[in-house]
């Protein structure tokens, strides 16, 4: 790795923690997101209840001491459903964000560096972006069947072009730098040039973009579940809990308010975290902030 690329990567990597500590909103968002993730992982211990335990005599109980978030139409504890549902929703969001970032990075690096490949791939990306993501996800899940692989693949498909365009734009500017030209002049293989000299410059914007994809994937999973084409009803997720509470919303609004609040707070925390990292890691925004102050 070149001295310039290595120092830039290390400084931006070290700047992640500094960005969180310097930005109180980003720090609080990260802590809030961590608390939600831990509550989902330890849902069984926290609630001490089976999310699928049906209690016909306790159906549609309002929030209270015994059931913090009330019960649904089958007498199930909404609090237990929401915490257990966070496992699936957060897992789908994380897998879709990582898959989209990985595939988009590879395609973006090759597209930006290989001039002959650029027009072909970018026209394909434009075509993919013309397809509404939710419609494609609904069609794919309906055709193949609901599973975590299918849902993650459906959500990832619409995110790949955004990452590809982002990485490509970075590659187009970095490949003209003197250290990249020098590496090419020394006869270093193109793959090593990409990995050692160009990829480090893509890390910071990729981290920010991945947070936004994480939030978008969580929302997409909730929409699929709400429409009835997500996970089966026996799999708790925020989308499924929202869908099942829709029928009794007028009588028991807590069946939708509770999972809706968890979903909204999680997405807000992820987006605020991404904004904080972007403000710190984007040199143009940092310079603009200094000038305005």
Coordinates of C-alpha atoms in Angstrom, one line a residue:
X1 CA 0.0 0.0 0.0
X2 CA 1.4 3.4 -0.9
X3 CA 2.4 5.8 1.9
X4 CA -0.3 8.3 0.8
X5 CA -3.1 5.7 0.6
X6 CA -2.0 4.0 3.9
X7 CA -1.8 7.2 5.9
X8 CA -5.2 8.4 4.5
X9 CA -6.8 5.0 5.4
X10 CA -5.3 4.9 8.9
X11 CA -6.2 8.5 9.7
X12 CA -9.8 8.0 8.6
X13 CA -10.0 4.7 10.5
X14 CA -8.8 6.4 13.7
X15 CA -11.2 9.2 12.9
X16 CA -14.2 6.9 13.4
X17 CA -13.9 6.9 17.2
X18 CA -13.0 10.5 17.2
X19 CA -16.1 11.3 15.1
X20 CA -18.3 9.6 17.6
X21 CA -16.8 11.3 20.6
X22 CA -16.8 14.7 19.0
X23 CA -20.4 14.5 17.8
X24 CA -22.8 14.0 20.7
X25 CA -25.8 13.2 18.5
X26 CA -23.8 10.5 16.7
X27 CA -22.5 9.1 20.0
X28 CA -26.0 8.9 21.5
X29 CA -27.3 7.3 18.3
X30 CA -24.5 4.7 18.4
X31 CA -25.3 3.9 22.1
X32 CA -29.0 3.8 21.3
X33 CA -28.5 1.4 18.4
X34 CA -26.2 -0.7 20.6
X35 CA -28.9 -0.9 23.3
X36 CA -31.5 -2.0 20.7
X37 CA -29.2 -4.6 19.3
X38 CA -28.4 -6.0 22.7
X39 CA -32.0 -6.1 23.7
X40 CA -32.8 -8.1 20.6
X41 CA -30.0 -10.5 21.3
X42 CA -31.0 -11.0 24.9
X43 CA -34.7 -10.9 24.2
X44 CA -35.4 -14.2 25.9
X45 CA -33.6 -13.1 29.1
X46 CA -35.2 -9.7 29.2
X47 CA -38.8 -10.7 28.6
X48 CA -38.7 -14.1 30.2
X49 CA -41.7 -15.0 28.0
X50 CA -42.4 -17.0 24.9
X51 CA -43.3 -14.6 22.1
X52 CA -45.7 -17.2 20.6
X53 CA -47.4 -18.2 23.8
X54 CA -51.2 -17.8 23.1
X55 CA -53.4 -16.6 25.9
X56 CA -57.0 -16.3 24.6
X57 CA -58.3 -14.9 28.0
X58 CA -55.7 -12.1 27.9
X59 CA -56.2 -11.0 24.4
X60 CA -56.0 -7.2 23.6
X61 CA -54.9 -6.3 27.1
X62 CA -53.7 -2.6 27.3
X63 CA -50.1 -1.9 28.4
X64 CA -49.6 -2.3 32.1
X65 CA -47.5 -3.9 34.8
X66 CA -47.8 -7.4 33.6
X67 CA -47.5 -6.7 29.9
X68 CA -45.5 -3.5 29.3
X69 CA -46.6 -3.2 25.6
X70 CA -50.0 -5.0 26.1
X71 CA -51.1 -8.1 24.2
X72 CA -52.2 -8.7 20.7
X73 CA -55.3 -10.4 19.3
X74 CA -54.0 -13.8 20.3
X75 CA -53.0 -12.8 23.8
X76 CA -49.3 -12.8 23.0
X77 CA -47.0 -10.4 24.8
X78 CA -46.3 -7.5 22.4
X79 CA -43.1 -6.6 24.3
X80 CA -41.7 -10.1 23.7
X81 CA -42.7 -10.0 20.1
X82 CA -41.0 -6.7 19.5
X83 CA -37.7 -7.7 21.1
X84 CA -37.6 -11.1 19.4
X85 CA -38.6 -9.4 16.1
X86 CA -35.6 -7.1 16.3
X87 CA -33.4 -10.1 15.8
X88 CA -34.7 -10.8 12.3
X89 CA -35.1 -7.2 11.3
X90 CA -31.6 -6.1 12.4
X91 CA -30.0 -9.3 10.9
X92 CA -31.7 -8.7 7.5
X93 CA -30.6 -5.0 7.6
X94 CA -27.0 -5.9 8.5
X95 CA -26.7 -8.7 5.9
X96 CA -28.3 -6.6 3.1
X97 CA -26.0 -3.7 3.9
X98 CA -22.8 -5.8 4.0
X99 CA -23.8 -7.7 0.8
X100 CA -24.6 -4.5 -1.1
X101 CA -21.4 -2.8 0.1
X102 CA -19.3 -5.8 -0.9
X103 CA -20.8 -6.4 -4.3
X104 CA -21.1 -2.7 -5.2
X105 CA -17.4 -2.1 -4.1
X106 CA -16.1 -4.8 -6.4
X107 CA -18.2 -3.7 -9.4
X108 CA -17.4 0.0 -8.7
X109 CA -13.7 -0.6 -8.5
X110 CA -13.6 -2.5 -11.8
X111 CA -15.9 -0.1 -13.5
X112 CA -14.0 3.0 -12.5
X113 CA -10.6 1.6 -13.3
X114 CA -11.3 -0.3 -16.5
X115 CA -12.4 2.3 -19.0
X116 CA -13.8 -0.2 -21.5
X117 CA -16.1 -1.7 -18.9
X118 CA -17.5 1.6 -17.6
X119 CA -20.2 2.3 -20.2
X120 CA -21.5 -1.2 -20.2
X121 CA -21.8 -1.6 -16.5
X122 CA -23.2 1.8 -15.8
X123 CA -26.0 1.3 -18.3
X124 CA -26.9 -1.9 -16.5
X125 CA -26.8 0.0 -13.2
X126 CA -29.1 2.7 -14.6
X127 CA -31.5 0.0 -15.7
X128 CA -31.5 -1.6 -12.2
X129 CA -32.1 1.8 -10.6
X130 CA -35.1 2.3 -12.8
X131 CA -36.8 -0.7 -11.2
X132 CA -38.6 0.2 -7.9
X133 CA -36.8 -1.7 -5.2
X134 CA -40.0 -2.7 -3.2
X135 CA -41.7 -4.0 -6.4
X136 CA -38.8 -6.1 -7.3
X137 CA -38.6 -7.5 -3.8
X138 CA -42.3 -8.4 -3.7
X139 CA -42.0 -10.1 -7.1
X140 CA -38.9 -12.1 -6.1
X141 CA -40.2 -13.2 -2.7
X142 CA -43.6 -14.1 -4.3
X143 CA -41.8 -16.1 -7.0
X144 CA -39.1 -17.9 -5.0
X145 CA -40.7 -18.0 -1.6
X146 CA -39.9 -16.2 1.7
X147 CA -36.6 -17.0 3.3
X148 CA -33.8 -14.9 4.8
X149 CA -31.7 -15.5 1.7
X150 CA -34.4 -14.5 -0.7
X151 CA -35.3 -11.3 1.3
X152 CA -31.7 -10.3 1.7
X153 CA -31.0 -10.8 -2.0
X154 CA -34.1 -8.9 -3.0
X155 CA -33.2 -5.9 -0.8
X156 CA -29.5 -6.0 -1.8
X157 CA -30.3 -5.9 -5.5
X158 CA -31.6 -2.4 -5.4
X159 CA -28.7 -1.1 -3.3
X160 CA -25.9 -2.3 -5.5
X161 CA -26.1 0.5 -8.1
X162 CA -25.9 3.2 -5.4
X163 CA -22.7 1.7 -4.0
X164 CA -21.3 1.1 -7.5
X165 CA -21.8 4.7 -8.5
X166 CA -20.2 5.9 -5.3
X167 CA -17.1 3.8 -5.5
X168 CA -16.8 4.5 -9.3
X169 CA -16.8 8.2 -8.6
X170 CA -14.0 7.8 -6.1
X171 CA -12.0 5.6 -8.4
X172 CA -12.3 8.1 -11.3
X173 CA -10.7 10.8 -9.2
X174 CA -8.1 8.7 -7.4
X175 CA -6.7 6.9 -10.4
X176 CA -5.4 10.2 -11.7
X177 CA -3.3 10.8 -8.6
X178 CA 0.5 10.8 -8.9
X179 CA 1.1 7.8 -6.6
X180 CA -1.4 5.7 -8.6
X181 CA 0.3 6.7 -11.9
X182 CA 3.7 5.9 -10.3
X183 CA 2.5 2.4 -9.3
X184 CA 1.2 1.8 -12.8
X185 CA 4.5 3.0 -14.2
X186 CA 6.4 0.5 -12.1
X187 CA 4.5 -2.3 -13.7
X188 CA 2.4 -3.3 -10.6
X189 CA -0.5 -5.5 -11.6
X190 CA -3.8 -3.6 -11.9
X191 CA -5.4 -5.8 -9.2
X192 CA -2.8 -4.8 -6.7
X193 CA -3.1 -1.1 -7.7
X194 CA -6.8 -1.3 -7.0
X195 CA -6.4 -3.0 -3.6
X196 CA -3.3 -1.2 -2.3
X197 CA -3.7 2.3 -3.7
X198 CA -7.3 3.0 -4.7
X199 CA -9.5 0.9 -2.3
X200 CA -8.3 2.7 0.9
X201 CA -9.7 6.0 -0.5
X202 CA -13.1 4.3 -0.8
X203 CA -13.4 3.1 2.8
X204 CA -14.7 6.3 4.4
X205 CA -17.6 7.0 2.0
X206 CA -18.4 3.3 2.0
X207 CA -18.8 3.2 5.8
X208 CA -21.2 6.1 5.6
X209 CA -23.1 4.6 2.7
X210 CA -23.4 1.3 4.5
X211 CA -25.1 2.9 7.5
X212 CA -27.7 4.4 5.2
X213 CA -28.2 1.0 3.4
X214 CA -28.6 -0.6 6.9
X215 CA -31.5 1.7 7.7
X216 CA -33.1 1.3 4.3
X217 CA -32.9 -2.5 4.5
X218 CA -34.6 -2.5 7.9
X219 CA -37.4 -0.4 6.4
X220 CA -37.7 -2.6 3.3
X221 CA -38.0 -5.7 5.5
X222 CA -40.8 -4.1 7.5
X223 CA -42.6 -3.1 4.4
X224 CA -42.4 -6.6 3.0
X225 CA -43.7 -8.0 6.3
X226 CA -46.5 -5.5 6.4
X227 CA -47.6 -6.4 2.9
X228 CA -47.7 -10.0 3.8
X229 CA -44.9 -11.1 1.5
X230 CA -42.1 -11.2 4.1
X231 CA -41.3 -13.9 6.6
X232 CA -43.9 -16.5 7.5
X233 CA -46.2 -15.5 10.5
X234 CA -44.4 -17.9 12.8
X235 CA -41.1 -15.9 12.4
X236 CA -41.2 -12.7 14.5
X237 CA -40.1 -9.5 12.8
X238 CA -41.1 -5.9 13.1
X239 CA -42.9 -6.1 9.8
X240 CA -44.9 -9.2 10.8
X241 CA -45.9 -7.6 14.1
X242 CA -47.1 -4.5 12.3
X243 CA -49.0 -6.6 9.8
X244 CA -50.8 -8.6 12.5
X245 CA -51.7 -5.5 14.6
X246 CA -53.2 -3.8 11.6
X247 CA -56.5 -5.8 11.9
X248 CA -57.1 -4.6 15.5
X249 CA -55.5 -1.2 15.3
X250 CA -58.7 0.7 16.2
X251 CA -59.3 -1.4 19.3
X252 CA -55.7 -1.9 20.3
X253 CA -53.4 0.7 18.8
X254 CA -50.5 -0.4 21.0
X255 CA -50.1 -3.5 18.8
X256 CA -48.8 -1.2 16.0
X257 CA -47.4 1.8 18.0
X258 CA -44.9 -0.4 19.9
X259 CA -43.2 -2.0 16.9
X260 CA -43.6 1.2 15.0
X261 CA -41.7 3.1 17.6
X262 CA -38.9 0.6 17.7
X263 CA -38.6 0.6 13.9
X264 CA -38.6 4.5 13.7
X265 CA -36.1 4.9 16.6
X266 CA -33.8 2.3 15.1
X267 CA -33.8 3.9 11.6
X268 CA -33.4 7.4 13.1
X269 CA -30.4 6.2 15.1
X270 CA -28.7 4.6 12.1
X271 CA -29.3 7.7 10.0
X272 CA -28.0 10.1 12.6
X273 CA -25.0 7.9 13.1
X274 CA -24.3 8.0 9.4
X275 CA -24.7 11.8 9.3
X276 CA -22.2 12.1 12.1
X277 CA -19.6 9.9 10.4
X278 CA -20.2 11.7 7.1
X279 CA -19.5 15.1 8.7
X280 CA -16.3 13.8 10.2
X281 CA -14.9 11.7 7.3
X282 CA -15.9 14.0 4.4
X283 CA -13.1 16.5 4.1
X284 CA -15.2 18.9 2.0
X285 CA -17.9 19.1 4.7
X286 CA -15.2 19.6 7.4
X287 CA -13.7 22.5 5.5
X288 CA -17.1 24.0 4.8
X289 CA -17.9 23.8 8.5
X290 CA -14.7 25.6 9.4
X291 CA -15.2 28.3 6.9
X292 CA -18.8 29.0 8.1
X293 CA -17.7 29.2 11.7

